Short mmCIF file of C-alpha atoms in Angstrom, two decimals:
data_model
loop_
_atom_site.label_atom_id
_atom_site.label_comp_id
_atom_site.label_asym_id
_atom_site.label_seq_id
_atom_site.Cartn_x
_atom_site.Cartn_y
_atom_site.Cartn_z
CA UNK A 171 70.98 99.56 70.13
CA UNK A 172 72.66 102.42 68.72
CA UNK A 173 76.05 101.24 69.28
CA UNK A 174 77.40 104.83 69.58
CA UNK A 175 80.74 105.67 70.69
CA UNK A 176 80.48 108.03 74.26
CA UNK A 177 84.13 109.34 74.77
CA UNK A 178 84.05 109.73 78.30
CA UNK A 179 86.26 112.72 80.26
CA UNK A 180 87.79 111.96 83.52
CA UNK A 181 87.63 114.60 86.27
CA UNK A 182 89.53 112.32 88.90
CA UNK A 183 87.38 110.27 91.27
CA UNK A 184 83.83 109.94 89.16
CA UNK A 185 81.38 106.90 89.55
CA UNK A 186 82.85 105.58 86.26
CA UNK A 187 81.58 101.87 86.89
CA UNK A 188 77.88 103.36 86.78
CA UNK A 189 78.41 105.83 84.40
CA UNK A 190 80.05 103.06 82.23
CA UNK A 191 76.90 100.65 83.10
CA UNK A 192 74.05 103.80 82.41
CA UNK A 193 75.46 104.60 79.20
CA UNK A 194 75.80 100.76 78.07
CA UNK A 195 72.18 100.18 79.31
CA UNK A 196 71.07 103.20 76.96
CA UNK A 197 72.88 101.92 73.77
CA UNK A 198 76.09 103.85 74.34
CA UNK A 199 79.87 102.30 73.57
CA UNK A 200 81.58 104.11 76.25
CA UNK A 201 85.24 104.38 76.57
CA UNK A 202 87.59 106.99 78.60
CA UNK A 203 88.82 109.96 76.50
CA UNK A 204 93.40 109.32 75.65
CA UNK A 205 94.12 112.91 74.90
CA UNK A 206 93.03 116.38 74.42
CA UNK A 207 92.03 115.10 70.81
CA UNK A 208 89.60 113.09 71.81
CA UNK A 209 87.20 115.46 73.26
CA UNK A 210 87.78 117.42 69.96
CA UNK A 211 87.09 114.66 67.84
CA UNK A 212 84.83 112.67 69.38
CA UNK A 213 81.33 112.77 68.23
CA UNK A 214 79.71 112.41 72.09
CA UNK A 215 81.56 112.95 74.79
CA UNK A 216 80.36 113.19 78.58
CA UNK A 217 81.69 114.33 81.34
CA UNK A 218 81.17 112.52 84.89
CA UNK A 219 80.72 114.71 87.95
CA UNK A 220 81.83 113.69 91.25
CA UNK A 221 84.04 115.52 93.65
CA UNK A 222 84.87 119.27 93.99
CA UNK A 223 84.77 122.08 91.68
CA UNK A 224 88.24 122.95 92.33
CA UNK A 225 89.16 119.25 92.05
CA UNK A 226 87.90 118.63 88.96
CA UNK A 227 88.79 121.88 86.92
CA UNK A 228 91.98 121.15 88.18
CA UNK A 229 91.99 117.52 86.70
CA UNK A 230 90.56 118.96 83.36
CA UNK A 231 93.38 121.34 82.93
CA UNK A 232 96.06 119.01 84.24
CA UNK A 233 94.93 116.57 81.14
CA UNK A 234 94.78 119.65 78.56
CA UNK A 235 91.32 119.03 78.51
CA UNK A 236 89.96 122.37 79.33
CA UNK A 237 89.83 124.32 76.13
CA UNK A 238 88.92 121.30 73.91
CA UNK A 239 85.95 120.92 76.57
CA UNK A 240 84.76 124.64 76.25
CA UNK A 241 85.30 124.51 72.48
CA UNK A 242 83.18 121.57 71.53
CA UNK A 243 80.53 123.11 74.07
CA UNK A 244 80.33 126.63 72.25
CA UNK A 245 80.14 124.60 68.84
CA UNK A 246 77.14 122.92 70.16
CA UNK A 247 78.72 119.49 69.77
CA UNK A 248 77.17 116.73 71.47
CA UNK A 249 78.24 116.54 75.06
CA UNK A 250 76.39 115.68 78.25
CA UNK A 251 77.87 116.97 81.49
CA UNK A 252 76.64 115.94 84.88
CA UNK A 253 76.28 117.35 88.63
CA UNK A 254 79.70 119.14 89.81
CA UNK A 255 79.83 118.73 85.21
CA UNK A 256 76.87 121.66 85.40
CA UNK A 257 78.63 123.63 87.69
CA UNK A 258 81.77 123.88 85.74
CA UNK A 259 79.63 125.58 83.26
CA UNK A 260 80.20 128.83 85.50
CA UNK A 261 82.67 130.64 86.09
CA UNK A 262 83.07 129.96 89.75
CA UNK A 263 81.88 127.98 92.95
CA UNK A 264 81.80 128.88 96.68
CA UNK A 265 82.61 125.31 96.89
CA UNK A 266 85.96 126.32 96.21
CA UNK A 267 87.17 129.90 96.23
CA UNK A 268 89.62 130.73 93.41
CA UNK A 269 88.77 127.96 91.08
CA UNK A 270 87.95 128.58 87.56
CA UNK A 271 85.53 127.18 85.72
CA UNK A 272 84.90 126.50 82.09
CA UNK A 273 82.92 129.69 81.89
CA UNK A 274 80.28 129.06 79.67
CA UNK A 275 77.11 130.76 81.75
CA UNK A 276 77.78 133.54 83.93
CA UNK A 277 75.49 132.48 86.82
CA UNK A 278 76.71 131.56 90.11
CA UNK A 279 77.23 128.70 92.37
CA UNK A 280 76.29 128.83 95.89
CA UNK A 281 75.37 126.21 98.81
CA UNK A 282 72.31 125.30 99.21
CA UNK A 283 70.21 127.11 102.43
CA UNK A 284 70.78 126.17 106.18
CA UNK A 285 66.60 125.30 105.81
CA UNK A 286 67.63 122.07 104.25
CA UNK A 287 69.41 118.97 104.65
CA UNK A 288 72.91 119.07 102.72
CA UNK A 289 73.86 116.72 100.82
CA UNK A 290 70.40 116.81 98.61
CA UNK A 291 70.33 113.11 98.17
CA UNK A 292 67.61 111.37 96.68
CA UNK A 293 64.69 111.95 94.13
CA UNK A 294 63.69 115.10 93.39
CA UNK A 295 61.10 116.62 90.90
CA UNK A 296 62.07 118.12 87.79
CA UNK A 297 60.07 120.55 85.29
CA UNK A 298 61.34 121.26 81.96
CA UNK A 299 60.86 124.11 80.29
CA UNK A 300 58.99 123.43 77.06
CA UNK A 301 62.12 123.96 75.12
CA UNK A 302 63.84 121.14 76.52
CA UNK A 303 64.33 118.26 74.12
CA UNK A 304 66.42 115.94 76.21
CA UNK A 305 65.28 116.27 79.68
CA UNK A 306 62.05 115.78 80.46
CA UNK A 307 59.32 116.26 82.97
CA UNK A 308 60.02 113.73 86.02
CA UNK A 309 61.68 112.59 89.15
CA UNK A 310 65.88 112.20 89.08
CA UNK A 311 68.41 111.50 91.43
CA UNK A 312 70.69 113.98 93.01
CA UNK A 313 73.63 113.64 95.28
CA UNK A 314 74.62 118.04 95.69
CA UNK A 315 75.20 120.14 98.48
CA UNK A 316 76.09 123.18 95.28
CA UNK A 317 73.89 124.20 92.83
CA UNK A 318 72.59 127.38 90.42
CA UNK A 319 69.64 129.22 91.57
CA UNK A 320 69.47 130.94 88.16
CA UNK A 321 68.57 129.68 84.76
CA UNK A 322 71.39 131.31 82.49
CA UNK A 323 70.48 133.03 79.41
CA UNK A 324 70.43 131.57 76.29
CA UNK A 325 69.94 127.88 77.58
CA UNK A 326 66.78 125.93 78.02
CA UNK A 327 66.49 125.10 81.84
CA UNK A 328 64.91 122.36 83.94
CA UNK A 329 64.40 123.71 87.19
CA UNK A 330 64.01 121.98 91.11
CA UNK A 331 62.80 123.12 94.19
CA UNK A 332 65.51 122.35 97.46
CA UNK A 333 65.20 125.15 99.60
CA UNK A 334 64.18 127.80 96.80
CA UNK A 335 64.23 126.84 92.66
CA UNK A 336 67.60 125.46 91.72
CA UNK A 337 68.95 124.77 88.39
CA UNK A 338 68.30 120.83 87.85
CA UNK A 339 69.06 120.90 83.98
CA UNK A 340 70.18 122.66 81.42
CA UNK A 341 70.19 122.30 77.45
CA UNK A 342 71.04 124.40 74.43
CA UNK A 343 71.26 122.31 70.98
CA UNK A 344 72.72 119.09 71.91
CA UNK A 345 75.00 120.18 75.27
CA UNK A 346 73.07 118.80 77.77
CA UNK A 347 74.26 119.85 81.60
CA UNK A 348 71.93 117.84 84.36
CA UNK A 349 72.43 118.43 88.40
CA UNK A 350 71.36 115.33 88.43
CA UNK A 351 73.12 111.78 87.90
CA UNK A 352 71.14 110.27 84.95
CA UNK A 353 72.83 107.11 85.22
CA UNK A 354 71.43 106.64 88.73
CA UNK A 355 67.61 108.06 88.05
CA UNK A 356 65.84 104.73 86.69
CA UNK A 357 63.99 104.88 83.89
CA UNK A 358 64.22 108.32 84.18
CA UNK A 359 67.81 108.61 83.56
CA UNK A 360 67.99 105.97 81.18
CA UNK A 361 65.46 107.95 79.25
CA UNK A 362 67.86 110.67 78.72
CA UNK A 363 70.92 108.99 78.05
CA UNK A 364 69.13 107.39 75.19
CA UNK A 365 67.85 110.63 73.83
CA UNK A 366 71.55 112.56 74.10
CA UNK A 367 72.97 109.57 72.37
CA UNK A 368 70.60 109.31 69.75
CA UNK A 369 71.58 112.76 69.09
CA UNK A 370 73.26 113.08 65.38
CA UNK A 371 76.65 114.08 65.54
CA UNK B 278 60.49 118.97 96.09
CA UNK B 279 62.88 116.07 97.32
CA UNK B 280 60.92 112.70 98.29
CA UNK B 281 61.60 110.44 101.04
CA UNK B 282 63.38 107.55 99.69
CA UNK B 283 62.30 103.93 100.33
CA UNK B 284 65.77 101.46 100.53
CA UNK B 285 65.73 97.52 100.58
CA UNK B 286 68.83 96.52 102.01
CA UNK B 287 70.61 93.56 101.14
CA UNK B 288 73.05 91.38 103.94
CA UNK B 289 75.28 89.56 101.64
CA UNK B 290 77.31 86.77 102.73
CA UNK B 291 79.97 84.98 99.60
CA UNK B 292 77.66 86.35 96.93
CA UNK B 293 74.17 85.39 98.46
CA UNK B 294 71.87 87.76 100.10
CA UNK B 295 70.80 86.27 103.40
CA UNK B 296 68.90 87.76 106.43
CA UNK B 297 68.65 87.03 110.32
CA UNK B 298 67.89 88.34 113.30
CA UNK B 299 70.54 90.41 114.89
CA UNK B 300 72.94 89.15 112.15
CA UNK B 301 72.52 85.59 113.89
CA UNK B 302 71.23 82.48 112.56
CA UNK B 303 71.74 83.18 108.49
CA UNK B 304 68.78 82.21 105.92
CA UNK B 305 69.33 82.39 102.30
CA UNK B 306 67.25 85.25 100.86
CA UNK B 307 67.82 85.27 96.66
CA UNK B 308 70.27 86.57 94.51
CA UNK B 309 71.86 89.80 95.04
CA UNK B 310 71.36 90.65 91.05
CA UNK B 311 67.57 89.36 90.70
CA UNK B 312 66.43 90.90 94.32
CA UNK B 313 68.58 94.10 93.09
CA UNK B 314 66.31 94.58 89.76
CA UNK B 315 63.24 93.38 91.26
CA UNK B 316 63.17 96.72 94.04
CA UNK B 317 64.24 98.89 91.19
CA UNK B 318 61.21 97.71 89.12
CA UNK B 319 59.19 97.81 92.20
CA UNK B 320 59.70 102.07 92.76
CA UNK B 321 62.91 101.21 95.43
CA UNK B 322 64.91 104.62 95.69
CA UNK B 323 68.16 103.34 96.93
CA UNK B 324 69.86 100.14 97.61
CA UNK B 325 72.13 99.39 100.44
CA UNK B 326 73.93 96.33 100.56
CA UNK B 327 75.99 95.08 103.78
CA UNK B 328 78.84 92.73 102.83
CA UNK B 329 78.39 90.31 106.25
CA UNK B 330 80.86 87.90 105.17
CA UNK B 331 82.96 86.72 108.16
CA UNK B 332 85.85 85.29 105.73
CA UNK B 333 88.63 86.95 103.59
CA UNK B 334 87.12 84.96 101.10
CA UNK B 335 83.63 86.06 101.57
CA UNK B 336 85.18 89.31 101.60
CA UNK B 337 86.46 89.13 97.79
CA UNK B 338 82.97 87.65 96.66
CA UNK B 339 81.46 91.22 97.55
CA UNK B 340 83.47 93.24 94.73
CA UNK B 341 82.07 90.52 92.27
CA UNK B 342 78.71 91.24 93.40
CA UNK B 343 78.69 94.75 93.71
CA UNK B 344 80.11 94.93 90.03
CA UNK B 345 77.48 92.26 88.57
CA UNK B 346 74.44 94.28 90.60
CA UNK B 347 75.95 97.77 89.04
CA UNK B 348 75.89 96.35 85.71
CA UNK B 349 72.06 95.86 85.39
CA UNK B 350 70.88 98.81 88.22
CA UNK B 351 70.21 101.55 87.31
CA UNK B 352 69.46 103.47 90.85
CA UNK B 353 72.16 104.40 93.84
CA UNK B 354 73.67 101.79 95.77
CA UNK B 355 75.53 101.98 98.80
CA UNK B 356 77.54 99.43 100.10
CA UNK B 357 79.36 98.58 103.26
CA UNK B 358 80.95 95.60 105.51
CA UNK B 359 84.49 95.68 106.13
CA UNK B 360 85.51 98.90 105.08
CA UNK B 361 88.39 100.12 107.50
CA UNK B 362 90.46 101.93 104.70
CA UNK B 363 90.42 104.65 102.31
CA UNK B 364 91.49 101.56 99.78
CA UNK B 365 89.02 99.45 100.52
CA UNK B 366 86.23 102.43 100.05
CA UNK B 367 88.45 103.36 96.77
CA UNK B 368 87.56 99.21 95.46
CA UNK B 369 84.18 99.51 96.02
CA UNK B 370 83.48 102.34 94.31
CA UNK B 371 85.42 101.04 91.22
CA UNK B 372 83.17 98.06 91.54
CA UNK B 373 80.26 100.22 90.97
CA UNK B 374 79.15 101.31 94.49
CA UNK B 375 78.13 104.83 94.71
CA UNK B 376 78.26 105.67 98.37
CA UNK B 377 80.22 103.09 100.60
CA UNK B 378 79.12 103.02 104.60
CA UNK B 379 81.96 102.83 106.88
CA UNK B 380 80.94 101.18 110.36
CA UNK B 381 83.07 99.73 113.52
CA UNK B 382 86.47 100.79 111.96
CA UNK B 383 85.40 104.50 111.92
CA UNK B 384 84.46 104.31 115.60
CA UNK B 385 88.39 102.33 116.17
CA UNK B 386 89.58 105.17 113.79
CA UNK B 387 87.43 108.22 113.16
CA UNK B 388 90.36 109.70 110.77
CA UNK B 389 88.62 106.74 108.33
CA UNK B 390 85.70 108.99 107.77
CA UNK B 391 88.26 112.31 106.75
CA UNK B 392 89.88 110.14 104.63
CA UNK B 393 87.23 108.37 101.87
CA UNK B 394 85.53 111.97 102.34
CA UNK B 395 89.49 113.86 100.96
CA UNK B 396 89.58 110.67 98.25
CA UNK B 397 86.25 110.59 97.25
CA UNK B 398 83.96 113.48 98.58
CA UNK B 399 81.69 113.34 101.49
CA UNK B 400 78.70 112.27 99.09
CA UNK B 401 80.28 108.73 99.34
CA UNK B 402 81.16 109.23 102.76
CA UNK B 403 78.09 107.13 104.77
CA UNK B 404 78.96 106.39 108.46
CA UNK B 405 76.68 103.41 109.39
CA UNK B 406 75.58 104.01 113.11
CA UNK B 407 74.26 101.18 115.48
CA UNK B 408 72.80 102.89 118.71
CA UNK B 409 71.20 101.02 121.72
CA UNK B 410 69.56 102.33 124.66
CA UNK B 411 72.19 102.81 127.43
CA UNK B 412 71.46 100.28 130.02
CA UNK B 413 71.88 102.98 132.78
CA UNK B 414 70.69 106.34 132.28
CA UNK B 415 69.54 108.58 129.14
CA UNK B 416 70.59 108.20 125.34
CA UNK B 417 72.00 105.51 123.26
CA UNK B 418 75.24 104.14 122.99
CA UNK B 419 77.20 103.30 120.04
CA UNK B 420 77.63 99.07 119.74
CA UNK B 421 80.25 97.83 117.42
CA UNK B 422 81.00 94.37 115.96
CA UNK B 423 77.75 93.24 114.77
CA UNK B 424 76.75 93.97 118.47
CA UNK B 425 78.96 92.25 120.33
CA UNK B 426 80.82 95.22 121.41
CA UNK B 427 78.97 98.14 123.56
CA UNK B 428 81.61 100.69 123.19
CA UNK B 429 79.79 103.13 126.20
CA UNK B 430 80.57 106.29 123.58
CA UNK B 431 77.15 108.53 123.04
CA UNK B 432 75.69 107.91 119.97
CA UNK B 433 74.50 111.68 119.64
CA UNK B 434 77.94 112.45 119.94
CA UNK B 435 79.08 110.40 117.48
CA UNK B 436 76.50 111.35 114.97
CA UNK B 437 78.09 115.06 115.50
CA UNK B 438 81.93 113.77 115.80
CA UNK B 439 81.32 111.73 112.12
CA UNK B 440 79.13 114.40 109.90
CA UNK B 441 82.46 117.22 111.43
CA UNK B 442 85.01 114.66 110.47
CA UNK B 443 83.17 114.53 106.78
CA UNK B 444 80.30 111.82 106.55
CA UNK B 445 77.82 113.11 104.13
CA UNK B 446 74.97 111.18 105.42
CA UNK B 447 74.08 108.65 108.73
CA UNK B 448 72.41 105.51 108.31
CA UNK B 449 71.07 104.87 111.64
CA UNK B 450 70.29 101.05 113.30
CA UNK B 451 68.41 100.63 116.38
CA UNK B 452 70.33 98.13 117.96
CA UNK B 453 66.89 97.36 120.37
CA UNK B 454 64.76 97.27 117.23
CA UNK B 455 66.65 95.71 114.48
CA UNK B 456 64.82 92.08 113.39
CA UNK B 457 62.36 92.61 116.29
CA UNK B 458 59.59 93.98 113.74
CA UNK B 459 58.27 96.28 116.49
CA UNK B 460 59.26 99.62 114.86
CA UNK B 461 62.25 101.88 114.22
CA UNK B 462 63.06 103.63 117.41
CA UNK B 463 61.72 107.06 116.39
CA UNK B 464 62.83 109.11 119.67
CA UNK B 465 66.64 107.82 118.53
CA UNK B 466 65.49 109.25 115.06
CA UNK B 467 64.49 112.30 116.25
CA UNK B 468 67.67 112.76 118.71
CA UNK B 469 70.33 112.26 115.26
CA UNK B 470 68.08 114.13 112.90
CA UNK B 471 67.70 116.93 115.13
CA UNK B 472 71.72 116.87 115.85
CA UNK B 473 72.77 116.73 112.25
CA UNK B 474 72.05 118.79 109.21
CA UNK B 475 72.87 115.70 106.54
CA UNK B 476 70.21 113.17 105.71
CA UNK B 477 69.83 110.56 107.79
CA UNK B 478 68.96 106.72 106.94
CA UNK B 479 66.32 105.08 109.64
CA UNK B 480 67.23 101.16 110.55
CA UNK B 481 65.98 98.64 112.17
CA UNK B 482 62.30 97.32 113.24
CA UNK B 483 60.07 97.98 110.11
CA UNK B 484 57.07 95.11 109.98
CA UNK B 485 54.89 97.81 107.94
CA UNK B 486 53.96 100.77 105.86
CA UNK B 487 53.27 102.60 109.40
CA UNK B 488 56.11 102.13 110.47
CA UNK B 489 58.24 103.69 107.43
CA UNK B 490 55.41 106.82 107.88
CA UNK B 491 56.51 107.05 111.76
CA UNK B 492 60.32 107.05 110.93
CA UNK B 493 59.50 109.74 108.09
CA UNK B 494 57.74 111.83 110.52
CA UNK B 495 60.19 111.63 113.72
CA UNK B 496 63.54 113.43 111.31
CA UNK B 497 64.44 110.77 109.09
CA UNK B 498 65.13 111.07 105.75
CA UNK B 499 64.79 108.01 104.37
CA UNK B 500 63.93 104.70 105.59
CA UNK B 501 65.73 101.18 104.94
CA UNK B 502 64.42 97.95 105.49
CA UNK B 503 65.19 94.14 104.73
CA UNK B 504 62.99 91.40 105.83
CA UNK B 505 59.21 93.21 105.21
CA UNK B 506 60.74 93.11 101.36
CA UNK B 507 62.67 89.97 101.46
CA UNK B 508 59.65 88.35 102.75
CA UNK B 509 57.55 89.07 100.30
CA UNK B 510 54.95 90.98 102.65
CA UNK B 511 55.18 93.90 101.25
CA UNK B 512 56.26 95.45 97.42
CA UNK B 513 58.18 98.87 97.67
CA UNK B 514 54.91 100.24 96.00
CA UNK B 515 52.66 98.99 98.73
CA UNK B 516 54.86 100.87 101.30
CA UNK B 517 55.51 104.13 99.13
CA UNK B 518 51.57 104.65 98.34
CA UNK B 519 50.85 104.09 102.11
CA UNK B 520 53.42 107.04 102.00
CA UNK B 521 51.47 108.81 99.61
CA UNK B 522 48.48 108.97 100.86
CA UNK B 523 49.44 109.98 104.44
CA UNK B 524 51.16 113.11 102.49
CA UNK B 525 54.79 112.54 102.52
CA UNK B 526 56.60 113.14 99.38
CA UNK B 527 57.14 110.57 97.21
CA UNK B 528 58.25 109.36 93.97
CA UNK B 529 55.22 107.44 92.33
CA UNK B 530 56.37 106.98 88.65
CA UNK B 531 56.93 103.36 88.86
CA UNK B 532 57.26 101.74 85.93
CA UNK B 533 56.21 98.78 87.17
CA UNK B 534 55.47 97.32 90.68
CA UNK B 535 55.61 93.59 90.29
CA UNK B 536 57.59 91.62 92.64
#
C-alpha cells in the first residue's frame, strides 16, 4: 500500500463510488478536490469521465477548475484523466457543438461509424505503443459512443480498433488520458491505477 | 476488436442472491459479495444484479449491497428492480452501480428513460425488456410485473420507442425461455438487434456454452445468465473458451478461473 493521496476532480455526474473503490483497491487515498488549489497543489489528481463533453467542461469551469487542470497537465504533473477525461484533451467534440475543451492535443472528436454498435460497451483490445509506461498491452473496459481516431503528436498512444483505430490511451510523462474506465477493467485496470499512483510526484 | 461479454446475473432479494423459475418459488443462491468476486475471478465481463425484493424494506437492503459488492469489484455492474425515478437511478449509482436497468415503470412512463439518460447519460440508461410470443399472431409482446402483466404493446416497437427516448443499451428476456433451460429465443434476438443500433443484452434460457454461441450469433451483444453459474455447472471460463474456439471474440486473460 502506497497510501497516496488521489485528489479527485468532479465533472458533475461521474461513477465516483467506483472510481473511489478502483483507486482504494490500487493503494490510492482518494478524496474529492475543495478548490481550484487543489488541483494545483495536489500531487495526483484524476479526473472521472462520465457524461457529455459540453457537460463536463462546463462543470470544470463553473468550479475554476479549468486552467489549474490544463496547467498541471502542460507541467507534466501527475494526473490521470479518463473516457469523456481524454476527450477534453481536445479542443472540441461533435458530441457537443460549441464546447471548449481543455485544448491540450489538437486532434478531433467524432462519433464512432454507423458500422458499429454505439455505445462501445464492453472489453476491447488495447496495444501500446512501446513508449507507453503506464498502459499496457491488454483488454479494458469501455463505455463511449466519442472517441479520437488520431494519435496526437507528442504523446505516446495506445490505440483500439471499433469501427477503424481509435485512440484508447494516451501518455506523455506522468499525464495519463485512457478511453477506457480503469477502475472497471479487472486486473487490467487495477494494473494501471497502481502504476500512475506509484508515480513520484 | 470489442469481445462479446459473458454476464452472471444476480436476483437479490433483502441482501441475498436467490434464483427461481419465472421469479417464483425463491432458493437461496450465496452472497451477493462472494458470488460477485468469484465471476470476476472467473473471466465474468459484466455483472447485472436485479433487486427482486417485494418489500420497502427489501428495497433499502439493495443500496447496502450494491455499495458492499462495488467496494471489492472491480468490473461493470448494472443494477435494476424498482427503479421508476430519475432519484432512484441517481441512488444507485451513488451506491456504486454503473449502469442502472429501468423495467415496468419505463413501459407505465417512457419519459423515465429521457430522464436518467438527461441526469446521467444514456451509458447508464439500460431499459430491461421482457418479450413473449404474442399468443395470436406474429412478434412478441412486452410483459410487465415480473410477468403477470401482458401489456399487448410490440416489443420491436418498444425496443425502437426506448433506444429514441435515450436507453443506451437493451437487455432483452425471453419471457417463453427464461428458467426453462431450453435456449435464448434467438429469432427475438435477431428481431431487437436488427431494430436497434445499441448493444443488446440476451436473457433467458441458457443451460450451456451452445447456447451463449447461438445468442452471439443471432445479433446479440452480450449474453447474461444466472442459474448455469449459480449452479455450479458451468465456470465463466468454461463458457467463454467454448466461445473461443467457435471464433467469437473474447477476452481470455483470466487471471484465474476457479470457482
Amino acid at each position: 500500500m502506497s497510501g497516496r493521496e488521489v485528489v479527485v476532480c468532479a465533472t458533475g455526474t461521474a461513477n465516483l463510488a467506483s472510481v473511489f473503490a478502483g483507486l482504494k483497491r490500487a493503494g490510492g487515498v482518494p478524496r474529492m478536490a475543495q478548490s481550484a488549489d487543489d488541483i494545483t497543489e495536489a500531487g495526483h489528481v484524476m479526473l472521472p469521465g462520465v457524461g457529455s463533453f459540453g457537460a463536463a467542461m462546463a462543470a470544470l469551469d463553473k468550479s475554476g477548475m479549468t486552467a489549474p487542470l490544463r496547467a498541471r497537465i502542460v507541467l507534466g504533473k501527475p494526473t490521470l484523466s479518463i473516457c469523456v477525461g481524454l476527450q477534453l484533451f481536445g479542443r472540441s467534440s461533435e458530441e457537443s457543438p460549441g464546447a471548449v475543451g481543455l485544448g491540450i492535443v489538437d486532434a478531433p472528436v467524432t462519433r464512432f461509424p454507423e458500422t458499429v454498435r454505439v455505445p462501445q460497451f464492453g472489453w476491447n483490445d488495447v496495444s501500446a505503443d512501446p513508449g507507453c509506461h503506464v498502459v499496457q498491452d491488454g483488454f479494458a473496459y469501455f463505455a463511449n459512443s466519442f472517441r479520437m481516431t488520431e494519435a496526437p503528436a507528442g504523446w505516446s498512444p495506445a490505440m483500439a480498433d471499433h469501427g477503424g483505430p481509435f485512440v484508447a490511451a494516451m501518455e506523455k510523462g506522468s499525464v495519463v488520458a485512457c478511453q477506457f474506465h480503469p477502475e472497471l477493467s479487472g486486473a487490467y485496470g487495477q494494473g494501471l491505477l497502481k502504476r500512475w499512483i506509484d508515480l513520484p510526484c | 476488436m470489442l469481445t462479446a461479454r459473458v454476464i452472471p446475473c444476480l436476483d437479490v432479494n433483502s441482501g441475498r442472491v436467490v434464483k427461481g423459475v419465472r421469479f417464483q418459488g425463491l432458493r437461496d443462491a450465496g452472497d451477493p459479495v462472494e458470488l460477485s468476486m468469484s465471476y470476476e475471478r472467473q473471466g465474468a465481463d459484466e455483472l447485472v444484479m436485479l433487486d427482486v425484493s417485494a418489500t420497502p424494506e427489501g428495497r433499502g437492503n439493495a443500496l447496502v449491497t450494491v455499495a458492499a459488492v462495488r467496494q471489492e469489484l472491480g468490473i461493470p455492474l448494472t443494477v435494476g428492480g424498482g427503479v421508476r425515478k430519475a432519484a432512484d437511478a441517481g441512488a444507485l449509482l451513488e451506491a456504486g452501480a454503473d449502469k442502472v436497468a429501468a423495467n415496468t415503470a419505463a413501459v407505465t412512463r417512457p419519459e423515465l428513460l429521457t430522464e436518467i439518460a438527461d441526469h446521467f447519460g444514456s451509458q447508464c440508461a439500460i431499459v430491461a425488456i421482457d418479450a413473449a410470443r404474442k399468443a395470436e399472431g406474429d412478434g412478441w409482446e412486452v410483459v410487465t410485473l415480473s410477468g403477470k402483466n401482458r401489456t399487448g404493446m410490440d416489443a420491436i416497437g418498444w425496443a425502437r420507442e426506448a433506444v429514441e427516448r435515450g436507453a443506451g443499451e437493451i437487455l432483452l428476456t425471453s419471457w417463453d425461455r427464461d428458467g426453462t433451460r431450453s435456449g435464448y429465443d434467438t429469432d427475438l434476438l435477431q428481431a431487437v438487434s436488427d431494430s436497434v443500433h445499441v448493444p443488446v443484452i440476451a436473457s433467458g434460457g441458457a443451460a450451456k456454452p451452445e447456447h451463449l454461441i447461438e445468442a452471439l450469433q443471432s445479433g446479440a451483444d452480450a449474453v447474461l445468465a444466472a442459474s448455469i453459474f449459480h449452479d455450479g455447472d458451468y465456470t465463466v471460463g468454461d463458457i467463454k473458451r467454448v466461445m473461443a474456439a467457435a471464433g467469437i471474440p473474447t477476452r481470455l486473460d483470466l487471471t484465474a478461473d476457479t470457482p
